[in-house]
Short mmCIF file of C-alpha atoms in Angstrom, two decimals:
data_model
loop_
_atom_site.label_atom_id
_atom_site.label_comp_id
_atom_site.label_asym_id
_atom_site.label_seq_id
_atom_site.Cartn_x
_atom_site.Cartn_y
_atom_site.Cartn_z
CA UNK A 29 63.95 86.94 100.15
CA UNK A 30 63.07 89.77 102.21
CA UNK A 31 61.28 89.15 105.76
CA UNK A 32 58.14 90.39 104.77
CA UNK A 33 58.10 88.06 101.65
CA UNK A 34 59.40 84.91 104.12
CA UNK A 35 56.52 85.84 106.70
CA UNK A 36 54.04 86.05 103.75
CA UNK A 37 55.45 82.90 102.08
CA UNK A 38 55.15 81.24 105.24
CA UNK A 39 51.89 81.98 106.50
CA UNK A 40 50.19 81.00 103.31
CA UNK A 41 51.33 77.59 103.44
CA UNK A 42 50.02 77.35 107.24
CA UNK A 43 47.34 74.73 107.81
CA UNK A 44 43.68 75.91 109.54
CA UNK A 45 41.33 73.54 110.50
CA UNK A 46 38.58 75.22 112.07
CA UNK A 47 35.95 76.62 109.63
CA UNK A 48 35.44 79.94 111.44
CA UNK A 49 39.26 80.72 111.56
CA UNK A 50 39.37 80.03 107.60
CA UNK A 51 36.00 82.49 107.22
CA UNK A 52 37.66 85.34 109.57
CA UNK A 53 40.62 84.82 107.64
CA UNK A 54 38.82 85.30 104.03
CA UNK A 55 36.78 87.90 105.07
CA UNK A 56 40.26 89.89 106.78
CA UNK A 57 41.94 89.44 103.53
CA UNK A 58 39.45 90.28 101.26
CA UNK A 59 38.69 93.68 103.23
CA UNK A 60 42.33 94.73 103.75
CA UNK A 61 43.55 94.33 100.61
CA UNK A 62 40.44 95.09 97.97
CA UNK A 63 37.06 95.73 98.36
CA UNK A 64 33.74 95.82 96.61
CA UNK A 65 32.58 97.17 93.16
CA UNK A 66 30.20 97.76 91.23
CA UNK A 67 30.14 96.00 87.30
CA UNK A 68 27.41 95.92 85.05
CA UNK A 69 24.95 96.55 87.99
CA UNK A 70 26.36 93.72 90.05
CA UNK A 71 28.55 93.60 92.69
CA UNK A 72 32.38 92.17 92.17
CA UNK A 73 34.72 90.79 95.22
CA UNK A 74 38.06 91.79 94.45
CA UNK A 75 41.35 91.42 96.22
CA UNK A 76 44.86 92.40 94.77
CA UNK A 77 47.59 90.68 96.81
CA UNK A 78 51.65 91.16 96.00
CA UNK A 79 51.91 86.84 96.39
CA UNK A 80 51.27 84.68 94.12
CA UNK A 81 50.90 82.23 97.10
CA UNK A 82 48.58 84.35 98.93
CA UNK A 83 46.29 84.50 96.13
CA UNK A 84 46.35 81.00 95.43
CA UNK A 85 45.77 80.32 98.98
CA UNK A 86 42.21 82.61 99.01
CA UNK A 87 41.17 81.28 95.75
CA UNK A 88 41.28 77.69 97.19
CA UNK A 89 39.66 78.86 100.47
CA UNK A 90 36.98 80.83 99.28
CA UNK A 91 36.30 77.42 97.22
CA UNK A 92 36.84 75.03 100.07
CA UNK A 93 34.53 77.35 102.39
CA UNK A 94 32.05 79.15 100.56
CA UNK A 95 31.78 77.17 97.27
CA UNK A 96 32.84 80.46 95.01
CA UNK A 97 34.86 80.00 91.89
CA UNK A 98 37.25 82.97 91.53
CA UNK A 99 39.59 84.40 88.80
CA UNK A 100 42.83 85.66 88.69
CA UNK A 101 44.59 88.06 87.06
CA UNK A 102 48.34 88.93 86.96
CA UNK A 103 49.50 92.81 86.79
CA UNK A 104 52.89 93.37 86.06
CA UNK A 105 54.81 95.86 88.26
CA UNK A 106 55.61 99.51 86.92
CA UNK A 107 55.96 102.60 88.80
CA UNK A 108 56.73 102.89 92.13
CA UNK A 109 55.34 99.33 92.07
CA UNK A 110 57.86 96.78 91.58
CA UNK A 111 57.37 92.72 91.32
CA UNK A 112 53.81 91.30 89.87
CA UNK A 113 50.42 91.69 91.41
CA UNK A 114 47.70 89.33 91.30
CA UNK A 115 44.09 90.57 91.58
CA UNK A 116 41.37 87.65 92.74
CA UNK A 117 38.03 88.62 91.68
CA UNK A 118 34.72 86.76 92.41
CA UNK A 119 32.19 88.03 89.55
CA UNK A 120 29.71 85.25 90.00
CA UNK A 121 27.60 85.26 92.78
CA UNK A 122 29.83 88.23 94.24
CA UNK A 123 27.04 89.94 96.31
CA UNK A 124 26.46 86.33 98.01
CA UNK A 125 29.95 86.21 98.76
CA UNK A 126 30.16 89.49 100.10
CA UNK A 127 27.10 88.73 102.35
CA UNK A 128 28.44 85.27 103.32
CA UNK A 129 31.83 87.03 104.26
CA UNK A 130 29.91 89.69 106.34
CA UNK A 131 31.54 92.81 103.97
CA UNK A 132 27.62 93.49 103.19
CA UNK A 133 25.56 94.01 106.15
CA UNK A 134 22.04 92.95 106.26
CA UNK A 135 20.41 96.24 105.10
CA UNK A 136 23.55 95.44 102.09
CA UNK A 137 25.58 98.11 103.14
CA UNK A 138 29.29 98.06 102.65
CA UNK A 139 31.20 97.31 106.35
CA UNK A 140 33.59 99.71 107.05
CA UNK A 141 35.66 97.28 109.82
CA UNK A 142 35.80 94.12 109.97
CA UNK A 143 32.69 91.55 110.12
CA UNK A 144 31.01 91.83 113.50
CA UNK A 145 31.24 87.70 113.20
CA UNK A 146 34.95 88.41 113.35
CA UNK A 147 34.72 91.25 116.00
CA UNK A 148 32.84 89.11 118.12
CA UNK A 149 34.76 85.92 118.04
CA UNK A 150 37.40 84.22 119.79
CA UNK A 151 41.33 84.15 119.97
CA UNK A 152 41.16 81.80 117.13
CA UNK A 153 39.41 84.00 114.64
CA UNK A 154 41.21 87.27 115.88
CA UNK A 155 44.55 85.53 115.00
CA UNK A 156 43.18 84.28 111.72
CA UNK A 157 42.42 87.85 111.01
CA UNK A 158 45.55 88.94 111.40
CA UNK A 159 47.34 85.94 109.23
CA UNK A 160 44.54 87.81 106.71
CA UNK A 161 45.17 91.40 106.95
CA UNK A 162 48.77 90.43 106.87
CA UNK A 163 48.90 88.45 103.83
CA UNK A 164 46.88 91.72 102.20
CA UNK A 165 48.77 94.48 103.40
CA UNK A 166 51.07 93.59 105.68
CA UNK A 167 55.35 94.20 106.42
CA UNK A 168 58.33 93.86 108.60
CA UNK A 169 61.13 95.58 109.08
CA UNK A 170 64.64 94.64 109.80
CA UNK A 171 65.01 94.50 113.91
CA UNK A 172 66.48 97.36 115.42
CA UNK A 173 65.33 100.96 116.56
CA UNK A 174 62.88 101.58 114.14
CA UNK A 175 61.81 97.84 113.53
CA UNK A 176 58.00 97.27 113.11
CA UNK A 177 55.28 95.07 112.44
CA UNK A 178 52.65 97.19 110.33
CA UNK A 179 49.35 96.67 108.48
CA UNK A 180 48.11 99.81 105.83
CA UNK A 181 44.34 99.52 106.46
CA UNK A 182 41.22 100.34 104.19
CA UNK A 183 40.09 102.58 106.98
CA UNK A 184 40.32 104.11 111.00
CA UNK A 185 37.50 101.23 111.29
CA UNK A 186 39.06 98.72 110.40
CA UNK A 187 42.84 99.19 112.05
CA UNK A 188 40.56 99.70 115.59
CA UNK A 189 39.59 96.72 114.75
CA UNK A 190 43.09 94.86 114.21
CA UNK A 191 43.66 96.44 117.42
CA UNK A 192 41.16 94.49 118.78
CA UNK A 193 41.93 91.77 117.61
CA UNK A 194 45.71 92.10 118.85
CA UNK A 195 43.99 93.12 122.27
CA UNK A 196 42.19 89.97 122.37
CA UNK A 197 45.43 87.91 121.72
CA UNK A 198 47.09 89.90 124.50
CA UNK A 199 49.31 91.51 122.16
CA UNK A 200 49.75 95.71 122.41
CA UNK A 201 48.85 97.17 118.81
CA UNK A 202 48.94 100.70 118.19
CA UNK A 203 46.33 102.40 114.70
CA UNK A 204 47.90 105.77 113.78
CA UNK A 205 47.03 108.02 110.48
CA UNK A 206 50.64 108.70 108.58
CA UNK A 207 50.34 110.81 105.55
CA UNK A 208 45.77 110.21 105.37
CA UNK A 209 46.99 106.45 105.06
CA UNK A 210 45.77 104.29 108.51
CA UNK A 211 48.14 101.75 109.74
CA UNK A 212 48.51 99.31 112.48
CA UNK A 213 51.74 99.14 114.07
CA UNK A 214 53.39 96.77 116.49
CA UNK A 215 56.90 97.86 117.39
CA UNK A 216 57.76 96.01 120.66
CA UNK A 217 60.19 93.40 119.35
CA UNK A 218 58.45 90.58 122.08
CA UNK A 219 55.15 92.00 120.68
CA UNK A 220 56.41 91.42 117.09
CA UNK A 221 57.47 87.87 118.02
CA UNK A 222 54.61 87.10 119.80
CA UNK A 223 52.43 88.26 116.92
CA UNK A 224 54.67 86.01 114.26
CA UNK A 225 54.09 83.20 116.33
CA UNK A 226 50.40 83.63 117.06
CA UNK A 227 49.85 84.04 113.16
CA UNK A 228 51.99 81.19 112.38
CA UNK A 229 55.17 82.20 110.82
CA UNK A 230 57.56 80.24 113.07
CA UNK A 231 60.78 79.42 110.38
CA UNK A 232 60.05 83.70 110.23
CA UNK A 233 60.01 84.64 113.45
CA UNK A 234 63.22 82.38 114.53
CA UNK A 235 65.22 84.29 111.60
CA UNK A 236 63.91 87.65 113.08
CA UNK A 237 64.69 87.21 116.49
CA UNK A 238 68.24 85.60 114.85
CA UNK A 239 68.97 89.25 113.79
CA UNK A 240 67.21 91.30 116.68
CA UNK A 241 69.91 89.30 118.84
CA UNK A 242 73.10 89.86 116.42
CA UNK A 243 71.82 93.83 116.11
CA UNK A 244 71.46 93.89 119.80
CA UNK A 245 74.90 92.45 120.56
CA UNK A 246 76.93 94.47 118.11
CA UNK A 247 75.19 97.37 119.41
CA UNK A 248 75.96 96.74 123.21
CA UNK A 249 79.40 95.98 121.54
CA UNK A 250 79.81 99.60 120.05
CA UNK A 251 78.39 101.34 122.98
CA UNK A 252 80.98 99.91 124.93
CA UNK A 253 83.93 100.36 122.64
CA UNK A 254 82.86 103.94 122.48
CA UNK A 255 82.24 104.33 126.40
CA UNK A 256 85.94 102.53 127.00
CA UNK A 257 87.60 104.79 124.38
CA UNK A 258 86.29 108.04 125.75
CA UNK A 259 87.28 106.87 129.76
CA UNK A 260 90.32 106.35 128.35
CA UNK A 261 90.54 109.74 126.78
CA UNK A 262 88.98 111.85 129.30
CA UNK A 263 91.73 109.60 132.28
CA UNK A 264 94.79 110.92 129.60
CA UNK A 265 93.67 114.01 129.80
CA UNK A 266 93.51 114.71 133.53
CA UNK A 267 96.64 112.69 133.55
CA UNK A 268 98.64 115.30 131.42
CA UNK A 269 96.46 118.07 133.67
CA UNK A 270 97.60 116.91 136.61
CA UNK A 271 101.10 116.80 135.22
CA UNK A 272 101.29 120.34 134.45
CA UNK A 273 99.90 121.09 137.90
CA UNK A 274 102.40 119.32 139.67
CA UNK A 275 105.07 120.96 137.79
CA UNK A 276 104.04 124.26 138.72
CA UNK A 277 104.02 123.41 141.87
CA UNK A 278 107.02 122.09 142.37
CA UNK A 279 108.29 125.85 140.81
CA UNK A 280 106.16 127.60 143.08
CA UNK A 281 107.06 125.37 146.37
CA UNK A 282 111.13 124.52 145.29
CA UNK A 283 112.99 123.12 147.87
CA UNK A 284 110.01 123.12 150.66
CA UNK A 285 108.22 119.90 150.02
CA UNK A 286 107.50 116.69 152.56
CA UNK A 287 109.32 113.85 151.03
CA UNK A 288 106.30 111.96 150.32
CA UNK A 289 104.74 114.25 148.34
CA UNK A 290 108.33 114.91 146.28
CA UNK A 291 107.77 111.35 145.50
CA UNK A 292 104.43 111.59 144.25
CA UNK A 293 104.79 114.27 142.14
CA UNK A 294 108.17 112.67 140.19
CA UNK A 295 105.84 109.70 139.79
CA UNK A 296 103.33 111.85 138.11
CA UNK A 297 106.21 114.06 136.57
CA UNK A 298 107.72 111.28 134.55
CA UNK A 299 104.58 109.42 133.71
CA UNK A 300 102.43 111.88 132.61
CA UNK A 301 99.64 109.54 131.13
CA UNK A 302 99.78 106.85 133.74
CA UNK A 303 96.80 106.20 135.45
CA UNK A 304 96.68 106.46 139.03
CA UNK A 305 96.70 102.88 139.98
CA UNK A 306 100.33 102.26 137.55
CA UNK A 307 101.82 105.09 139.54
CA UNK A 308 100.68 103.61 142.72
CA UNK A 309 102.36 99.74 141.44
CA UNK A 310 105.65 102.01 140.49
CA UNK A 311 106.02 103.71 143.88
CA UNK A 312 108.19 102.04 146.03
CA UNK A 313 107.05 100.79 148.14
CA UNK A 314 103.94 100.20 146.50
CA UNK A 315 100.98 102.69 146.98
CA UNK A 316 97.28 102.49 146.73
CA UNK A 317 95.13 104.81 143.79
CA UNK A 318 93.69 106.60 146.07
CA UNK A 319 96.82 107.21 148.55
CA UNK A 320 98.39 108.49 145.39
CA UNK A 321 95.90 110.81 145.01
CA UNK A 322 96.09 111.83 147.73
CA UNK A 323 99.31 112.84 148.30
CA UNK A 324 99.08 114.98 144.63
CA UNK A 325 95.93 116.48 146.21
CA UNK A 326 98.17 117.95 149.23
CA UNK A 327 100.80 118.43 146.81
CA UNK A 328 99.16 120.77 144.43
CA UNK A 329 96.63 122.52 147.51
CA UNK A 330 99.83 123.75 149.90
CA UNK A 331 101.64 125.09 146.10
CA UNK A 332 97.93 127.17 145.96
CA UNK A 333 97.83 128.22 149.23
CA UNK A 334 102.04 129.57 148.63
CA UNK A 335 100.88 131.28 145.37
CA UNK A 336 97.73 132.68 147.17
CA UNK A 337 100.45 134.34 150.01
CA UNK A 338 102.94 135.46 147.17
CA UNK A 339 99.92 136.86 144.80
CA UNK A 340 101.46 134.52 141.58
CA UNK A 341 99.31 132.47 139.55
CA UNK A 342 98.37 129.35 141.33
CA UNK A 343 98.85 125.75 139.98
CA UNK A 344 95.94 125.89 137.47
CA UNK A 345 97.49 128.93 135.44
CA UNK A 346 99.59 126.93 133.26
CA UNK A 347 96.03 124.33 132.13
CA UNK A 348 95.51 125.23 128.36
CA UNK A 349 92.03 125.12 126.90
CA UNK A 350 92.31 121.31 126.25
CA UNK A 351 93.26 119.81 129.40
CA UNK A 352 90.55 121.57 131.16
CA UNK A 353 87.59 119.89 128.64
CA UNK A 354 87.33 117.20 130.79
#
């Protein structure tokens, strides 16, 4: 089952007791995910959910509620539409429902948010509007960089409204317009959690986070691996660089050298891809990093300032291409 279909599953077995959480709930899911028509001069309520647990669960709350028998019918997928959809309609008595619900207004015009008894209300019915809009239209990603909460909405009215309502519950939504279609999105992966929670998905939410965590380690995981292996790369390189160096100076300097620094080069001489700190433990006796680097510092600047007298290439003259792509 995919997390969308676990949330959805979920949240439409949750229990609501309060009566105006159940209406703001009703009237979310009935205006994100159909609308009103018009049928023989009367107006239907019609919903089309992708759940058969969703629509079972407005059917029996529009009953409980409002007292409104509903039908269902099943549409099988095709298309670009895959799985069954089921389609709640409320012939009988529709325009009372829509009134009841607040999708009429009381001149009977069609609202184009949400119910201003929904607007208005509390943290209770803002949350219940979400569990609503959710169930309707509703998905979630896998966590990771692009992970996301979303809702597709009927309208720019009514995602400023889901904002809203998020806003109320202290939870930072975002409405945008991708392709004409309007969308909430929540892509903070607390905010996402939060908003699980709030709606009532917790079995959800605790596999989500599960996988935020495991995508977040192996990816701290890889960035490390790959930051190790190139310090380890670019330290070979300068290793071999150095190397060369050294050897050139030694031809450009022969026999006039402070002992010390003879040592140091040999060290680097005949362990080319050492790092400074093994040549240091192999000197003897045994040096620090940085007094070995020292010493190869003075090494290679006195062979310089020789070449620099004698007008011959200095020590960097013999660094190809590869060792200087540091």
């Amino acid at each position: 089952m995919s997390l969308t279909s676990a949330v959805k599953d979920e949240l439409a077995r949750t229990r609501v007791d309060k009566v105006s959480a159940r209406k703001a709930e009703v009237a979310a899911t009935l205006r994100f995910a159909g609308g009103l028509h018009i049928i023989s001069g009367r107006i239907v309520v019609e919903a089309e959910l992708d759940a058969g647990v969703s629509a079972r669960r407005l059917r029996q709350t529009m009953l409980d509620v409002y007292g409104h028998q509903s039908d269902v019918v099943v549409v099988s997928g095709g298309g670009l539409r895959r799985g069954n959809r089921y389609v709640v309609r409320v012939i009988r008595d529709g325009e009372s429902l829509a009134r009841q619900t607040g999708l009429l207004d009381n001149r009977g015009r069609p609202v184009r948010g949400l119910p201003p008894q929904v607007v208005s209300a509390g943290v209770a019915e803002a949350t219940a509007a979400w569990r609503g809009a959710f169930l309707a239209h509703g998905s979630l990603t896998e966590p990771g960089r692009s992970s996301s909460l979303e809702v597709t909405c009927p309208g720019p009215e009514a995602a400023l409204a889901l904002v809203g309502a998020a806003r109320r519950m202290n939870i930072v939504a975002k409405a945008r317009e991708v392709r004409g279609i309007d969308r909430v999105v929540i892509r903070d992966g607390d905010a996402i959690s939060a908003m699980l929670t709030r709606m009532g998905a917790h079995d959800a939410v605790l596999a989500w986070e599960e996988r935020r965590m495991r995508r977040e380690v192996r990816g701290t995981a890889n960035r490390l691996a790959n930051f190790d292996d190139a310090n380890l790369r670019r330290s070979a390189r300068a290793a071999v660089a150095a190397g060369a160096r050294v050897e050139r100076a030694f031809e450009i300097l022969g026999e006039d050298v402070p002992e010390h620094l003879v040592q140091a080069g040999r060290l680097r001489l005949q362990n080319k891809q050492a790092s400074l700190e093994e040549l240091g433990q192999m000197s003897n006796p045994p040096l620090t990093k940085d007094a070995v680097a020292g010493r190869i510092r003075r090494l290679l600047a006195m062979a310089d300032r020789r070449a620099n007298e004698l007008g011959i290439p200095d020590t960097e003259a013999t660094l190809t291409p590869d060792m200087l792509d540091l």
